[in-house]
mmCIF file of C-alpha atoms in Angstrom:
data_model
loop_
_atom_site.group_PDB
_atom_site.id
_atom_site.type_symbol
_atom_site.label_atom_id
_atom_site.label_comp_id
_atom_site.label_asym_id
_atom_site.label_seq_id
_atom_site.Cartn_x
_atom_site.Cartn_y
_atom_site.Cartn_z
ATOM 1 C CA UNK A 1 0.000 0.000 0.000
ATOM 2 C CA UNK A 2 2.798 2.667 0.862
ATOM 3 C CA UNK A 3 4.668 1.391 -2.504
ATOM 4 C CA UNK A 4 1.060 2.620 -4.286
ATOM 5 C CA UNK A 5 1.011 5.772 -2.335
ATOM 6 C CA UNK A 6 4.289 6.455 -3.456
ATOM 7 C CA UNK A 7 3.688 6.677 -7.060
ATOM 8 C CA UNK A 8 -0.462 7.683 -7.096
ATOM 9 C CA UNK A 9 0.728 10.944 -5.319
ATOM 10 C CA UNK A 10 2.705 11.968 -8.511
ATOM 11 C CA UNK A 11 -0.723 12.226 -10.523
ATOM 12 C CA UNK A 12 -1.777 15.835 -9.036
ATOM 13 C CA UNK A 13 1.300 16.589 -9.304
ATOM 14 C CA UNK A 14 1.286 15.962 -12.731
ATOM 15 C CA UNK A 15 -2.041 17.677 -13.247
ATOM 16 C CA UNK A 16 -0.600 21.032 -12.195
ATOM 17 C CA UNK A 17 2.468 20.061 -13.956
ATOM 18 C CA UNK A 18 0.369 19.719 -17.094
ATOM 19 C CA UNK A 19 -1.940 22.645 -16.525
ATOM 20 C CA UNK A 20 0.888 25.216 -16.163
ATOM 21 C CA UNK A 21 3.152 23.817 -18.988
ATOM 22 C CA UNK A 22 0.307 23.910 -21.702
ATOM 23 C CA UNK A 23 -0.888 27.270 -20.521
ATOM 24 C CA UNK A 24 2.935 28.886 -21.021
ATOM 25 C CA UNK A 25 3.591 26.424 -23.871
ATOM 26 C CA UNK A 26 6.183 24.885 -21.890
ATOM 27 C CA UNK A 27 5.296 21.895 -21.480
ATOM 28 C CA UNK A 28 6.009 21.401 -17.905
ATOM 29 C CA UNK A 29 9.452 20.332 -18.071
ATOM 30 C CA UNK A 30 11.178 23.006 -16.711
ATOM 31 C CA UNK A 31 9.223 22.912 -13.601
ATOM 32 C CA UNK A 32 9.156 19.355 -13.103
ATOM 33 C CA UNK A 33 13.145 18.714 -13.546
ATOM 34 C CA UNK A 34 13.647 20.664 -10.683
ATOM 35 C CA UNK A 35 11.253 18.995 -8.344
ATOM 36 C CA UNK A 36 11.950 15.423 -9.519
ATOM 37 C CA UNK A 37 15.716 16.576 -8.938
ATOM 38 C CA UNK A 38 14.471 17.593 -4.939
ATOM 39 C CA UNK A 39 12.410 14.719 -4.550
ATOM 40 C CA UNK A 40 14.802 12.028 -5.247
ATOM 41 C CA UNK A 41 18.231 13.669 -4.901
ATOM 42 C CA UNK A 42 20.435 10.206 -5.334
ATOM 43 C CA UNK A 43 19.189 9.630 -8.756
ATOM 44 C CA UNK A 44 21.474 10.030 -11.993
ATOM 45 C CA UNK A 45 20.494 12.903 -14.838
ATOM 46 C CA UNK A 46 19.858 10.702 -16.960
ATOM 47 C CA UNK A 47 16.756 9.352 -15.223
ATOM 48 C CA UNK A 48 15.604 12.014 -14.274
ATOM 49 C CA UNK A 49 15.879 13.614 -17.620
ATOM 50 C CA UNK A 50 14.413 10.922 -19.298
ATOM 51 C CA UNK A 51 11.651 10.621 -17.060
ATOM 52 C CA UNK A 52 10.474 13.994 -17.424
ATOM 53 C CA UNK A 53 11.225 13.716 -21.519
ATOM 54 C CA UNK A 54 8.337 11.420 -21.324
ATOM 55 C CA UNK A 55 6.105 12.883 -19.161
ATOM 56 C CA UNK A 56 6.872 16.256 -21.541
ATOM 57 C CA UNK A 57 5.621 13.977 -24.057
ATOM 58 C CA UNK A 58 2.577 13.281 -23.024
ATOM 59 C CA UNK A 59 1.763 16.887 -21.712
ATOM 60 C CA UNK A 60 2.640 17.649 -25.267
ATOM 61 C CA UNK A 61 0.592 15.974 -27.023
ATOM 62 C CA UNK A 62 -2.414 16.115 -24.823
ATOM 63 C CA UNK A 63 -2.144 19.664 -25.405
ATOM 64 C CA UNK A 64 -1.648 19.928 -29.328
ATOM 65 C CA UNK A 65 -4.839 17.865 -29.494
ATOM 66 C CA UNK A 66 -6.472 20.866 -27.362
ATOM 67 C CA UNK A 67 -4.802 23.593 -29.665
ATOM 68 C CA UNK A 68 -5.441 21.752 -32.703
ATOM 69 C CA UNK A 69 -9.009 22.286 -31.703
ATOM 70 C CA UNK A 70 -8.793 25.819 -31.506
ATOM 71 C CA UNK A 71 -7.032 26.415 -34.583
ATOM 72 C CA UNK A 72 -4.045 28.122 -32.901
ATOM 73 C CA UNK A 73 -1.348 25.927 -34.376
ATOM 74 C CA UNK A 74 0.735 26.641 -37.355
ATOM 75 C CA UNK A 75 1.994 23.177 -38.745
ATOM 76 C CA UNK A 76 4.324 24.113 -41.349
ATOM 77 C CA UNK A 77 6.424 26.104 -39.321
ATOM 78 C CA UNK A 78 5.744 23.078 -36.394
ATOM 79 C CA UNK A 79 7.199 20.336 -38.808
ATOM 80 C CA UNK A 80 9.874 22.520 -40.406
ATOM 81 C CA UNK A 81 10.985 23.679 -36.445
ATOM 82 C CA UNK A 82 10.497 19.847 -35.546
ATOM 83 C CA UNK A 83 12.911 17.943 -38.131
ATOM 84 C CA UNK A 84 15.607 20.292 -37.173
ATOM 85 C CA UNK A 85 15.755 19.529 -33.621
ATOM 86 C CA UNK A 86 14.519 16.041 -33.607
ATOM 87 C CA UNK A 87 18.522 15.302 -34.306
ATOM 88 C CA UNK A 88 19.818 17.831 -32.004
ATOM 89 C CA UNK A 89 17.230 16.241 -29.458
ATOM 90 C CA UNK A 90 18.560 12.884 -30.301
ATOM 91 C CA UNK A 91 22.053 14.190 -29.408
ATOM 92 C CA UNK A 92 21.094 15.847 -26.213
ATOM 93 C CA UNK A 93 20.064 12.627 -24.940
ATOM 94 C CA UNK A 94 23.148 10.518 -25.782
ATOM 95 C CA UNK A 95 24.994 13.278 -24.005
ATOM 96 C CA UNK A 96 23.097 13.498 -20.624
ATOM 97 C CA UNK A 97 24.298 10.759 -19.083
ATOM 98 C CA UNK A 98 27.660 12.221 -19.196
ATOM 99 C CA UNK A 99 26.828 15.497 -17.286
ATOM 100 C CA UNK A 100 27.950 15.255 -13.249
ATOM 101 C CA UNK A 101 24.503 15.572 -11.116
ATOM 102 C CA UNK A 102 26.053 18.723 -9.492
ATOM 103 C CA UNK A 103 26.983 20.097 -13.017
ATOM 104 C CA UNK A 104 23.800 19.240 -14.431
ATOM 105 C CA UNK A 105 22.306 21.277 -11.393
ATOM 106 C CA UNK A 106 23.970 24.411 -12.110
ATOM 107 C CA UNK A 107 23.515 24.095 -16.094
ATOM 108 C CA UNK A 108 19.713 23.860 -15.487
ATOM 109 C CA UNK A 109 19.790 27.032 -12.859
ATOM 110 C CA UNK A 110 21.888 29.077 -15.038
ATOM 111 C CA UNK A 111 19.553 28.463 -18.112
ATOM 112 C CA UNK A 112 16.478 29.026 -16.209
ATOM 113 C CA UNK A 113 17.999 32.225 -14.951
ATOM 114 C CA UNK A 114 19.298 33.727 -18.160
ATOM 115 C CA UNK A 115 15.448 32.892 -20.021
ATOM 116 C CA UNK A 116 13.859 35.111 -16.791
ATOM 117 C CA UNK A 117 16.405 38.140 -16.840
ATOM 118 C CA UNK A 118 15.640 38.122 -21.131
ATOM 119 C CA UNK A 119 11.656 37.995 -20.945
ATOM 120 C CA UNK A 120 12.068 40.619 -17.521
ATOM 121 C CA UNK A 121 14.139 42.809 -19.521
ATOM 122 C CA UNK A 122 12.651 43.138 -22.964
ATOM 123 C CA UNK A 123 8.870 43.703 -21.730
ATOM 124 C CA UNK A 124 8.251 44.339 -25.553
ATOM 125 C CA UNK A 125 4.231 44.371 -26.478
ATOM 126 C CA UNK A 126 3.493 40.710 -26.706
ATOM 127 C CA UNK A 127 0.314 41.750 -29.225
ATOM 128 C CA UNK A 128 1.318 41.409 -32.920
ATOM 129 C CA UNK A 129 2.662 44.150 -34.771
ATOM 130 C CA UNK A 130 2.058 44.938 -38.234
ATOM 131 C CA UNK A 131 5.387 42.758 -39.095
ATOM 132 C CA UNK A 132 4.234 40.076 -37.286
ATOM 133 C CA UNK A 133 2.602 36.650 -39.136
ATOM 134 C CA UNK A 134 -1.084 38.322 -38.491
ATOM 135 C CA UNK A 135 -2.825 41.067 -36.603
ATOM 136 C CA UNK A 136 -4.924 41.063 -33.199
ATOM 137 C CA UNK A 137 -4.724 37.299 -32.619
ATOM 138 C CA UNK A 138 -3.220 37.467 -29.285
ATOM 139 C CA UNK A 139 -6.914 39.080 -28.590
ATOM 140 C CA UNK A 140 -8.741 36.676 -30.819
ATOM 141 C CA UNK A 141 -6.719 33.324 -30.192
ATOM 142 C CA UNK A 142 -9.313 30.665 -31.961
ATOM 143 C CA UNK A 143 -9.197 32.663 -35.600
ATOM 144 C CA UNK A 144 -7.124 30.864 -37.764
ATOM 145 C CA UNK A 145 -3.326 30.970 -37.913
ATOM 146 C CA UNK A 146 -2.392 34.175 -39.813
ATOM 147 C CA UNK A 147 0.325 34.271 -42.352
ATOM 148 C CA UNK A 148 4.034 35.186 -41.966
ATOM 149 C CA UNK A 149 5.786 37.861 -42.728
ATOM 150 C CA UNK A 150 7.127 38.555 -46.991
ATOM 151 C CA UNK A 151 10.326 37.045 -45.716
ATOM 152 C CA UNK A 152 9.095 33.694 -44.364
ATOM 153 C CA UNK A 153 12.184 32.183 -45.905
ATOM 154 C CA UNK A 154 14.499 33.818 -43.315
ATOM 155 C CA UNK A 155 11.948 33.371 -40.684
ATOM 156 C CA UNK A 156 11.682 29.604 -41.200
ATOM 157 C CA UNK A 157 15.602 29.411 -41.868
ATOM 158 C CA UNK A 158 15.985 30.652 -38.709
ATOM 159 C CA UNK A 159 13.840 29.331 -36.607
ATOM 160 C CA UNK A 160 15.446 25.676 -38.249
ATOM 161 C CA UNK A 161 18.621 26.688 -36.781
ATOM 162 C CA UNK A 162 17.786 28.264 -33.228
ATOM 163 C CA UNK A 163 15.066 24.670 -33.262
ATOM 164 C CA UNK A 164 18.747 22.731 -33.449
ATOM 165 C CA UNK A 165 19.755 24.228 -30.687
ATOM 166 C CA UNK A 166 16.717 24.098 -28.522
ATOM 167 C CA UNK A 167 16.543 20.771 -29.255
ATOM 168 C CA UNK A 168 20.067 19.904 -28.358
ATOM 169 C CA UNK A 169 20.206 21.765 -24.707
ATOM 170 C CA UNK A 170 16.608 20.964 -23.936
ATOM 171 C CA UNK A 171 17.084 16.592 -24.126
ATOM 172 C CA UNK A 172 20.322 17.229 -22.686
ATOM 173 C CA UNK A 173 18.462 18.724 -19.578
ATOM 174 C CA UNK A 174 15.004 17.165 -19.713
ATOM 175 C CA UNK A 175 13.232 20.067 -20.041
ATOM 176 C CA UNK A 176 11.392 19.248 -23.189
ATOM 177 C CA UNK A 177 12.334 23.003 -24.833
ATOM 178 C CA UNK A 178 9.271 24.654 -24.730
ATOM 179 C CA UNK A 179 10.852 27.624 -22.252
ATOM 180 C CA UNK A 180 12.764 28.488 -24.645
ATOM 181 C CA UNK A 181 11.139 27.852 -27.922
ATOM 182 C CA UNK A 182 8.376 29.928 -26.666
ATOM 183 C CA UNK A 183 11.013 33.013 -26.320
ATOM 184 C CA UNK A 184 12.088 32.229 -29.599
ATOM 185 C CA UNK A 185 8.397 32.166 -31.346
ATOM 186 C CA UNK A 186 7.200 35.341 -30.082
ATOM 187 C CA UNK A 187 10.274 37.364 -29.412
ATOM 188 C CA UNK A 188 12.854 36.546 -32.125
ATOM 189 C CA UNK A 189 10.506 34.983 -34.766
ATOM 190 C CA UNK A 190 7.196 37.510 -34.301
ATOM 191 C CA UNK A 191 4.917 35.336 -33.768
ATOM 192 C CA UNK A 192 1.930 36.476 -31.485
ATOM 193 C CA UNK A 193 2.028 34.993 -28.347
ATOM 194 C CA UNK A 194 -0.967 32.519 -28.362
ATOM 195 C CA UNK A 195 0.466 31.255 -31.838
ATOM 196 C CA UNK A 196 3.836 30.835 -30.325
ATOM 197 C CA UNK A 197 2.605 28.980 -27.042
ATOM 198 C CA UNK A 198 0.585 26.622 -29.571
ATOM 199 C CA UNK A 199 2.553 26.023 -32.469
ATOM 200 C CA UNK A 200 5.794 25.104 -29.799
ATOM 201 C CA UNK A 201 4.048 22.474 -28.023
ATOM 202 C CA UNK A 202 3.612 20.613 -31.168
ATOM 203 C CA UNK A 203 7.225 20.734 -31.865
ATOM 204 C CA UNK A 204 7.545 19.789 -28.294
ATOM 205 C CA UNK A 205 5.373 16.454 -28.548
ATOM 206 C CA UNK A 206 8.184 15.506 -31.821
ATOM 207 C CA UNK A 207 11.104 16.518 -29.953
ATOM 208 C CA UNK A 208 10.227 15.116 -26.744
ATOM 209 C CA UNK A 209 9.144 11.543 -28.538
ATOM 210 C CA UNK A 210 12.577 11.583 -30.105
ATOM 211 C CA UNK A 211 14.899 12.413 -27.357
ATOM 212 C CA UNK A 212 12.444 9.558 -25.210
ATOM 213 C CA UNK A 213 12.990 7.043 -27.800
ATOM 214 C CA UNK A 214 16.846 7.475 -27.455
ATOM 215 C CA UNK A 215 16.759 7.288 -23.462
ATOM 216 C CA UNK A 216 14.789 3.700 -23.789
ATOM 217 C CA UNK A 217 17.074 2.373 -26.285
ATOM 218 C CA UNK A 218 19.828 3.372 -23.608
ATOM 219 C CA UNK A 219 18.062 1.742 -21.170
ATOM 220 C CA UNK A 220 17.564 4.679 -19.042
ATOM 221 C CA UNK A 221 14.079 3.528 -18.047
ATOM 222 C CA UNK A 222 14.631 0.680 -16.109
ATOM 223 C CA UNK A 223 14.121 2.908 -12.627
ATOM 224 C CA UNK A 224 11.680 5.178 -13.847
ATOM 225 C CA UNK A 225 8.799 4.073 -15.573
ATOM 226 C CA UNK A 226 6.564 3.612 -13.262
ATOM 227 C CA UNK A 227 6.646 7.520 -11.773
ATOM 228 C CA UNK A 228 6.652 8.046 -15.620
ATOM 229 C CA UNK A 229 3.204 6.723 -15.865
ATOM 230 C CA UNK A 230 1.989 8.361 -12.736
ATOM 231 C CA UNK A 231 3.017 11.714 -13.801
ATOM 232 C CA UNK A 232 1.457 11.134 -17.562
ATOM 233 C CA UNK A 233 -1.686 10.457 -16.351
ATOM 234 C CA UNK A 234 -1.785 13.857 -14.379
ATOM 235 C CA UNK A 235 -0.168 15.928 -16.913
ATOM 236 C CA UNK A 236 -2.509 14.445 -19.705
ATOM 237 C CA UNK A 237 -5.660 15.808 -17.575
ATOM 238 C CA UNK A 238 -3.902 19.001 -16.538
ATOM 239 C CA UNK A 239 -2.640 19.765 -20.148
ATOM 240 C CA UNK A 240 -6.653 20.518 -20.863
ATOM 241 C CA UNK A 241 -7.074 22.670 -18.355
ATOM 242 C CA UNK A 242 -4.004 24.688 -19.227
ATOM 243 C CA UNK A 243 -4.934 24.802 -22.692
ATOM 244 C CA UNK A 244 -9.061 26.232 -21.938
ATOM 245 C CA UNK A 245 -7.160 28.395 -19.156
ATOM 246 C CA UNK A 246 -4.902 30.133 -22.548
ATOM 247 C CA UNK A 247 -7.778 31.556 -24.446
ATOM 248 C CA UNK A 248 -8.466 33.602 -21.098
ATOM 249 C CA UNK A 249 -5.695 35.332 -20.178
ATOM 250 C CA UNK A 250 -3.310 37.593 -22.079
ATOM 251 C CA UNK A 251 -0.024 36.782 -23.646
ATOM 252 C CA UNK A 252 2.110 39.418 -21.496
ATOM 253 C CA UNK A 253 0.766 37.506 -18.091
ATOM 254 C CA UNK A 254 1.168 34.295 -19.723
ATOM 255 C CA UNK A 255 5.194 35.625 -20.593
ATOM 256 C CA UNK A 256 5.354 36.815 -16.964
ATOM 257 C CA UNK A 257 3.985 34.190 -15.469
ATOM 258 C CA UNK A 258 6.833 32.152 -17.601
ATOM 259 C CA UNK A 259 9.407 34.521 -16.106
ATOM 260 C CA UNK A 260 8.416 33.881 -12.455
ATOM 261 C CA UNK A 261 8.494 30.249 -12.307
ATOM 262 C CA UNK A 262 12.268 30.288 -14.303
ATOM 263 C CA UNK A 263 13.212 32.847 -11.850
ATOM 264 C CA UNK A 264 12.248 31.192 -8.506
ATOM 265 C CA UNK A 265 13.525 27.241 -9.767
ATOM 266 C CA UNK A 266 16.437 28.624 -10.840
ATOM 267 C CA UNK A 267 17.545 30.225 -7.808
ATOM 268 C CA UNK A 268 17.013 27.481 -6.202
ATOM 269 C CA UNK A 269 18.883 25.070 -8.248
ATOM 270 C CA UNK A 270 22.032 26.884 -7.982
ATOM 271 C CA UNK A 271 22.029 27.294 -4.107
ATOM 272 C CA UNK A 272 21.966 23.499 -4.334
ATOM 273 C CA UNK A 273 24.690 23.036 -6.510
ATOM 274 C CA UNK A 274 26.482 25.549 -4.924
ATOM 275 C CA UNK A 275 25.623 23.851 -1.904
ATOM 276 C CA UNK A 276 26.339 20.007 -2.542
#
């Protein structure tokens, strides 16, 4: 009975996981890393990482479904972003199990950190702009996906590149990407906020199924799937929550709501690497 207890508990926890993740288009890994790293302190990165890969996965898709539904999502630029970090993803994953806990820590803090001083520092408009890929749909969020800009080329050259990357530093950490592809979407790329939060949690379901797929065929799994499953189950019923809660509240508190949570987990995981 305590054995049950010990895993049932992680399903609300996954539900607000979930919930938060699909309403910042985050997925949920960059809050549950840190916790999972707190809660069982003696476990490797690579668990943990590939863990919460899965449970991004889930989230992920859960919540594209939900987006899909509200017409929010723009696919080409979601399988064009996709196929260029599905290998960096891949990558990321090979590599984590190479990165000291107390390393991996600080890595995690430091990113976390730098993401909340850029969306703190640039408090930009997060409505579209007449150069952005449509007009008012951060105030209309179920119209269709608008169009992008003349120069789409660049933009979706681009956003291949920076998607790379992403993919690369978010399997490496577990964090699924969306904290930063979300940055990248609205701030570098134009898109309006409710687009970007939608259109990145698709690329998150692809990138988070690939980096997964490489953590099972290292065995990673053998310790974890079970608190895998728990946690899917809540973040699969959270995800729709997050995803109703999106079309009610605006971009910039959905940004600065993004900005709190990477401030206050990051701070914390650098006073315990510092600390270790």
């Amino acid at each position: 009975m305590g054995e049950l207890f010990s895993y049932v508990w992680l399903i609300p926890l996954g539900y607000l996981v979930g919930a938060y993740g699909t309403l910042i288009g985050a997925g949920g890994g960059f809050i549950l890393v840190p916790i999972l790293l707190l809660l069982y302190p003696q476990e490797s990165p690579s668990i943990v990482a590939c863990i919460s890969l899965a449970v991004v996965f889930f989230n992920a898709a859960s919540g594209s479904v939900a987006y899909a539904r509200q017409g929010r999502i723009d696919y080409r630029a979601a399988i064009i972003f996709s196929l260029a970090a599905i290998p960096g993803s891949a990558a990321g994953a090979m590599t984590t199990g190479l990165v000291p806990r107390r390393l991996f820590d600080a890595l995690l803090g430091t990113l976390m950190l730098a993401l909340a001083a850029y969306l703190t520092l640039n408090p930009r408009s997060e409505t579209s702009t007449p150069d952005s890929p449509g007009r008012n749909h951060a105030e209309q969020p179920d119209t269709d996906v608008p169009p992008l800009p003349q120069d789409h080329r660049r933009t979706y050259s681009l956003g291949a590149f920076l998607s790379l990357c992403v993919g690369y530093v978010a399997a490496l950490l577990g964090i699924g990407g969306g904290i930063i592809h979300v940055p990248i979407l609205a701030r570098v790329l134009k898109y309006p906020v409710h687009t970007a939060t939608a259109t990145s949690h698709l690329i998150l379901a692809m990138m988070a199924l690939a980096g997964t797929v490489v953590h099972i065929s290292n065995g990673s799994f053998q310790h974890g799937w079970r608190r895998t499953v728990a946690l899917s189950i809540g973040v699969v019923l959270g995800a729709q929550a997050g995803a109703w809660l999106s079309t009610r509240i605006h971009g910039r508190w959905i940004l600065r709501g993004l900005a709190i949570g990477l401030l206050a987990l990051g701070v914390r995981l650098l006073s315990l690497s510092l600390g270790s």
